[in-house]
Tab-separated table of C-alpha atoms and ligand atoms in Angstrom:
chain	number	residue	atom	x	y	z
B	1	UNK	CA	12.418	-15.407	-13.531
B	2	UNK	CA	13.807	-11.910	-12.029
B	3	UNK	CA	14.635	-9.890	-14.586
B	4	UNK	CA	16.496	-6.405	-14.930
B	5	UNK	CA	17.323	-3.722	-17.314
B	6	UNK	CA	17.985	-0.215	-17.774
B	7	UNK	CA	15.432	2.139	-19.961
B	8	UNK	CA	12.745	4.335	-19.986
B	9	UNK	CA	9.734	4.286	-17.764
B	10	UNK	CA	7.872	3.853	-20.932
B	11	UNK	CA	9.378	0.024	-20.946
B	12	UNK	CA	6.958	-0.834	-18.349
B	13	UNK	CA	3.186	-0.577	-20.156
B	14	UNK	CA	5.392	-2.407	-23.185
B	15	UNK	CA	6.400	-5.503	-20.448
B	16	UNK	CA	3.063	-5.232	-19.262
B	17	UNK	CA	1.265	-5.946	-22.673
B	18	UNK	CA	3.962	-8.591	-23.807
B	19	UNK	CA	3.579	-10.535	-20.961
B	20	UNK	CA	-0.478	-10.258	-20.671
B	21	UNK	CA	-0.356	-10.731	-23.998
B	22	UNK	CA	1.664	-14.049	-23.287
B	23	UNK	CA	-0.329	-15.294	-21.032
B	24	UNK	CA	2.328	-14.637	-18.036
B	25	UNK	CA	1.962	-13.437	-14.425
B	26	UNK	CA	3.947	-11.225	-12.519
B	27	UNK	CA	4.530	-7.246	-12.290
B	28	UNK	CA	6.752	-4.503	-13.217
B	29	UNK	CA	8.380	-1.995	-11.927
B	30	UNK	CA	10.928	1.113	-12.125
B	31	UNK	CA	13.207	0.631	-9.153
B	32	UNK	CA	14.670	3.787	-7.410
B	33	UNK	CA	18.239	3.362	-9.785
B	34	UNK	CA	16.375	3.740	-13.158
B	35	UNK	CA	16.148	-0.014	-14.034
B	36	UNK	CA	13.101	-1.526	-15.070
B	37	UNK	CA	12.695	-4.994	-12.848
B	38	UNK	CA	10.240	-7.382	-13.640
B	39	UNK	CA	9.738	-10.499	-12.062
B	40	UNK	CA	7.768	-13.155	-14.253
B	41	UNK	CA	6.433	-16.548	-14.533
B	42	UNK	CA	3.741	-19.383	-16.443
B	43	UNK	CA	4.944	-21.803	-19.066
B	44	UNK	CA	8.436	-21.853	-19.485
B	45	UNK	CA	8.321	-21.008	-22.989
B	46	UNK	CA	6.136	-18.102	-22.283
B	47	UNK	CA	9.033	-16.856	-20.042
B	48	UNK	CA	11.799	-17.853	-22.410
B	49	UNK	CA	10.183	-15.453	-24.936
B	50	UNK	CA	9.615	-12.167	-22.832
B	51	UNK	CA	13.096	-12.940	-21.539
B	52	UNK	CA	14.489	-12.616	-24.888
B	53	UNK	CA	12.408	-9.994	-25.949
B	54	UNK	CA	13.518	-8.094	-23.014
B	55	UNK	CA	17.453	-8.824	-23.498
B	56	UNK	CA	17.008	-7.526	-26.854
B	57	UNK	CA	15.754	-4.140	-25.434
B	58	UNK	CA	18.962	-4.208	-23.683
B	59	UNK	CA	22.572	-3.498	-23.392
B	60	UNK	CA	25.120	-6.560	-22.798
B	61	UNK	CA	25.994	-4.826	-19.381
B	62	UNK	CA	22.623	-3.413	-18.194
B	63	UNK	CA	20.342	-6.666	-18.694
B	64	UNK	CA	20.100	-9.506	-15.536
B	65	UNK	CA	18.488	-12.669	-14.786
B	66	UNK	CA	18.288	-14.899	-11.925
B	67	UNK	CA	16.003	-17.821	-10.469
B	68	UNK	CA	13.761	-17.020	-8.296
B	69	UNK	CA	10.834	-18.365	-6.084
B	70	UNK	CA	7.219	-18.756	-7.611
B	71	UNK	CA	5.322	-16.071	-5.830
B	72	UNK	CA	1.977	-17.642	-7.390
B	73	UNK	CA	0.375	-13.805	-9.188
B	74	UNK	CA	-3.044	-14.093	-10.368
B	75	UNK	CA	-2.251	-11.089	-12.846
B	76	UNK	CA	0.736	-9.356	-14.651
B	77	UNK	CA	0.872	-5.562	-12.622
B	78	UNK	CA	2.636	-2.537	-12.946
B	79	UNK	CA	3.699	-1.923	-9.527
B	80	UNK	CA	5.127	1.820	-8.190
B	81	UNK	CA	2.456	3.530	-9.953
B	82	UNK	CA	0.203	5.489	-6.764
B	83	UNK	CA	-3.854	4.249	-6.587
B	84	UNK	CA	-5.026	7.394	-5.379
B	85	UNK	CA	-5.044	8.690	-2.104
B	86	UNK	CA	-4.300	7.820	1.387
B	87	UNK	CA	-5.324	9.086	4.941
B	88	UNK	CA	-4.848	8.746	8.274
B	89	UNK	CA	-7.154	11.281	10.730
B	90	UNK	CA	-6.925	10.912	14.257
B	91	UNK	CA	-10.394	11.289	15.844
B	92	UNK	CA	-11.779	11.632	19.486
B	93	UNK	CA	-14.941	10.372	19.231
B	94	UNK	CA	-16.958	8.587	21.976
B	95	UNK	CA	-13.881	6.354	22.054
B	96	UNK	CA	-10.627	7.416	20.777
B	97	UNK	CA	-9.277	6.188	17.638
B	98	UNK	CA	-7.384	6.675	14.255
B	99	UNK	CA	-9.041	6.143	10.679
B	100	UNK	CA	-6.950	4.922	7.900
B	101	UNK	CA	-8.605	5.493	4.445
B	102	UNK	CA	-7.511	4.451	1.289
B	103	UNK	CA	-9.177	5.866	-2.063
B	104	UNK	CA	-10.340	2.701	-4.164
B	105	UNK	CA	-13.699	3.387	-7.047
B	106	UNK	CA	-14.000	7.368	-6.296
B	107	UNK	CA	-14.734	6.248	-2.471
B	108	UNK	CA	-12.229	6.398	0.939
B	109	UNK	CA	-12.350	2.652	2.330
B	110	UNK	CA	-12.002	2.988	5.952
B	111	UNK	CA	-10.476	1.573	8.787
B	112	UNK	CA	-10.927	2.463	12.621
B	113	UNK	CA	-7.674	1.434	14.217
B	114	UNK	CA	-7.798	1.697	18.046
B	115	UNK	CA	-4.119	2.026	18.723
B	116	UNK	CA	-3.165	4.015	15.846
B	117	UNK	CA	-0.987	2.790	13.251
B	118	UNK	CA	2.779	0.904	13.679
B	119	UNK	CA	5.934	1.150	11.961
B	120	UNK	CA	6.747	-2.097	14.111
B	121	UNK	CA	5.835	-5.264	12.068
B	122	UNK	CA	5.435	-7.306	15.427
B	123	UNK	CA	2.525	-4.895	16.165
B	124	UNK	CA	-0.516	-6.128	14.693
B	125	UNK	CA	-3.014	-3.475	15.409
B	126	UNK	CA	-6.800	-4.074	15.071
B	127	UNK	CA	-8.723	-2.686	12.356
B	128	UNK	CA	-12.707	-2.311	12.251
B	129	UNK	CA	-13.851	-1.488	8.800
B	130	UNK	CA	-16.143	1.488	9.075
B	131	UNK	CA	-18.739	3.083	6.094
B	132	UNK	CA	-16.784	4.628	3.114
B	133	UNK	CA	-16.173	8.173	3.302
B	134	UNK	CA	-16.276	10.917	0.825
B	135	UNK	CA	-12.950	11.999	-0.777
B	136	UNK	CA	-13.720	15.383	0.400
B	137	UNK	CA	-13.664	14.588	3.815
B	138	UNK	CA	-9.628	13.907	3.921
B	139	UNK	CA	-9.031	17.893	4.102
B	140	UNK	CA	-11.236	18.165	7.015
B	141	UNK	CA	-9.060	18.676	10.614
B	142	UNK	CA	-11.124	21.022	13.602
B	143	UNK	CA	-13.416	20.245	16.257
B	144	UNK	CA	-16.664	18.233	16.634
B	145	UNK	CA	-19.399	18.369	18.710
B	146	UNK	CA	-17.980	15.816	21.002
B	147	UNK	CA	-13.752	15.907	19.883
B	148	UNK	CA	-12.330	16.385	17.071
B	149	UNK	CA	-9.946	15.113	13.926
B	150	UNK	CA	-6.726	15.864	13.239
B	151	UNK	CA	-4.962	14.966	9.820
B	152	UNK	CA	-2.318	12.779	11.480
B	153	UNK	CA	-0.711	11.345	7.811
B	154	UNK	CA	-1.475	11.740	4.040
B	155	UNK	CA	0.327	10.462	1.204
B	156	UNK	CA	-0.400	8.434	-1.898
B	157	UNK	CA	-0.401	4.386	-2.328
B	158	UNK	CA	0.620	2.027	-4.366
B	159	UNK	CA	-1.345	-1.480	-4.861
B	160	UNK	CA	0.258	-4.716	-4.194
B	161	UNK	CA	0.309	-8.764	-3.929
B	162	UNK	CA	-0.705	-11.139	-5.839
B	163	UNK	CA	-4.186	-10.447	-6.329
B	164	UNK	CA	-5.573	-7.331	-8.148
B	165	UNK	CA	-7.577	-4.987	-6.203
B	166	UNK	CA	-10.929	-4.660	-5.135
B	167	UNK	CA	-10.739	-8.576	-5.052
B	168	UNK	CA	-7.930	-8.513	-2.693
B	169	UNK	CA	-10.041	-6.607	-0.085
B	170	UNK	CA	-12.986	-8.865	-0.716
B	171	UNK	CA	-10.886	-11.707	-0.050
B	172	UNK	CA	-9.553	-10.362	2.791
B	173	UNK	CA	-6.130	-9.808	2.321
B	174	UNK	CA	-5.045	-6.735	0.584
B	175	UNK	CA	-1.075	-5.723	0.912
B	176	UNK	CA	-0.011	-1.716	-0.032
B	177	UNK	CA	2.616	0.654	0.012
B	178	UNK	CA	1.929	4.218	1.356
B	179	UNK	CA	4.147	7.077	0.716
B	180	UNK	CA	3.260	9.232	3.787
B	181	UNK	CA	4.975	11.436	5.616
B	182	UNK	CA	4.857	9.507	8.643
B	183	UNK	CA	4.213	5.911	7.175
B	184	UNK	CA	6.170	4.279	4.553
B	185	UNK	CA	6.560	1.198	2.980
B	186	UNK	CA	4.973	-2.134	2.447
B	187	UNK	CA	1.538	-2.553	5.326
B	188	UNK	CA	-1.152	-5.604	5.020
B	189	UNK	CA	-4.663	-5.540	6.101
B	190	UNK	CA	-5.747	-9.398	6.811
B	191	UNK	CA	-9.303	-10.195	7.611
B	192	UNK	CA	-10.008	-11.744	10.590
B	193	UNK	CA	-13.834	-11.209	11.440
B	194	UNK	CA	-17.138	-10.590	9.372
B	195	UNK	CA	-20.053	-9.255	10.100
B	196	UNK	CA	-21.480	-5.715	10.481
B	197	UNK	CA	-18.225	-3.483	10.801
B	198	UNK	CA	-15.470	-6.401	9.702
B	199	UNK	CA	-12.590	-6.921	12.001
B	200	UNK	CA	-9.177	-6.740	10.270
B	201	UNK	CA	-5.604	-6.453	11.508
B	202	UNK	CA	-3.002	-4.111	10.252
B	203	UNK	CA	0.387	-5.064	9.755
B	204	UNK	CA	3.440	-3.441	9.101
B	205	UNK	CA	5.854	-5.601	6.480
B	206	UNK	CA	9.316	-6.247	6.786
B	207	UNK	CA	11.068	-4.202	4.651
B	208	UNK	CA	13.647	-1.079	4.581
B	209	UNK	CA	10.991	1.316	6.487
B	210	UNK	CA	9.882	-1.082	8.992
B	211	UNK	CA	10.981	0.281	12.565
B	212	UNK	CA	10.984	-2.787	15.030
B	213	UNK	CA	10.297	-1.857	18.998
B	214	UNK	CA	9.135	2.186	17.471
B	215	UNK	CA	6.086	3.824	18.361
B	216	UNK	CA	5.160	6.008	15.588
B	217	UNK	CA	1.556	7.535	17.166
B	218	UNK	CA	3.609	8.871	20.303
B	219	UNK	CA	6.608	10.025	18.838
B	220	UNK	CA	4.461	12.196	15.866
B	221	UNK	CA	1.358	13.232	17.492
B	222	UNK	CA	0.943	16.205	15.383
B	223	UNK	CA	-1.262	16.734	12.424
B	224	UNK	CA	0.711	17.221	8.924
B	225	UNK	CA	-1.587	19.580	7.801
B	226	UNK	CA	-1.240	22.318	10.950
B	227	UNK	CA	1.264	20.839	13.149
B	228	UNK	CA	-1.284	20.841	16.137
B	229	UNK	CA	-1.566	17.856	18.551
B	230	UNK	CA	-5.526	16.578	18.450
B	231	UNK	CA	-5.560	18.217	21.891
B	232	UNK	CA	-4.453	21.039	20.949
B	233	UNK	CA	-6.826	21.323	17.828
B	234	UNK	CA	-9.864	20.215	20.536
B	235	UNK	CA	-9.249	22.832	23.222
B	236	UNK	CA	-8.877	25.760	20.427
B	237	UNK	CA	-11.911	24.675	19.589
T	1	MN	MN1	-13.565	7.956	13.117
């Protein structure tokens, strides 16, 4: 069931605990208009009962419910409430590349993605999971011995899908939503290879940010933090 009503933020920990409490999966969230959405399911009777718990919270005209699809949750989530932290530092190295980090237990999980990000969800760019990095590395842009880093895109994230994180990512399939400046919206990181430095694919979801045929990396080269291209940033070095 897809529920909707209008009311404080505060509404959502409350749906959160009534439906854990319940036994129900699903998540919660405050949608851009002010409404609380929540979309919910388990036993019927389970439902029945935060349904009517939640139309009693509610005005006649401000409450909604509709039929909708199992999506199969493992959990009951607050969703549009950031992780932590997310970076993207583009980095000539021995080979050139772009590292995507997301803060997850006081660490950066990273990503070495050849090509760079996409706003494109055709393009499914490949991934290599690389060591965790310090938090305090995210500020650092300037030259290295042998290139340099730029910070190409910084934001926060939110957590999604069906399964809670850190088991998502040891699973292998971990969806998000970073607030960048240059990437927004819904992104996926599916698993595709183990081993020493895991092989992963990033993929941009369908959804209201998703630019099909764009090329994000060549039409914003320049680092949010200084405006410089990585060139730029290498040969003032
Ligand atoms: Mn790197």
């Amino acid at each position: 069931m897809r529920v909707s009503v209008s009311g404080a933020s505060s509404l959502r920990e409350d749906v959160r605990a009534r439906a854990g409490a319940l036994g129900l999966h699903g998540w919660v969230r405050l949608m851009d208009d002010g409404t609380v959405s929540a979309h919910v399911e388990g036993a019927p009777a389970a439902v029945d009962e935060l349904v009517a718990w939640l139309r009693g919270k509610a005005t006649a005209d401000a409450f909604s419910e509709r039929m909708v699809r199992v999506e199969g949750h493992e959990q009951f989530a607050v969703r549009g409430v950031p992780a932590g932290v997310f970076v993207v530092q583009e980095h000539q190295a021995t080979a050139h590349h772009f590292d995507l980090r997301l803060e997850l237990d006081g660490v950066m999980r990273s990503w070495a993605v050849p090509r760079g990000p996409s706003m494109d969800p055709a393009a499914k760019r490949l991934a290599v999971q690389v060591d965790d990095h310090e938090l305090a590395h995210n500020q650092f842009e300037g030259p290295t011995g042998s290139g340099g880093v730029i910070i190409w895109d910084r934001g926060s994230y939110e957590q999604g899908g069906r399964v809670p994180w850190p088991e998502a990512l040891e699973r292998g399939h971990a969806v998000f939503v970073l607030h960048g400046q240059k990437l927004r919206g819904g992104f996926a990181l599916q698993r595709t290879g183990r081993g020493a430095k895991p092989q992963w694919l990033l993929i941009k979801r369908r959804d209201e940010h998703a630019r099909p045929g764009s090329d994000i990396v060549a039409e914003r080269p320049e680092s949010v933090q200084s405006g410089l291209t990585l060139g730029e940033v290498i040969d003032g070095g």
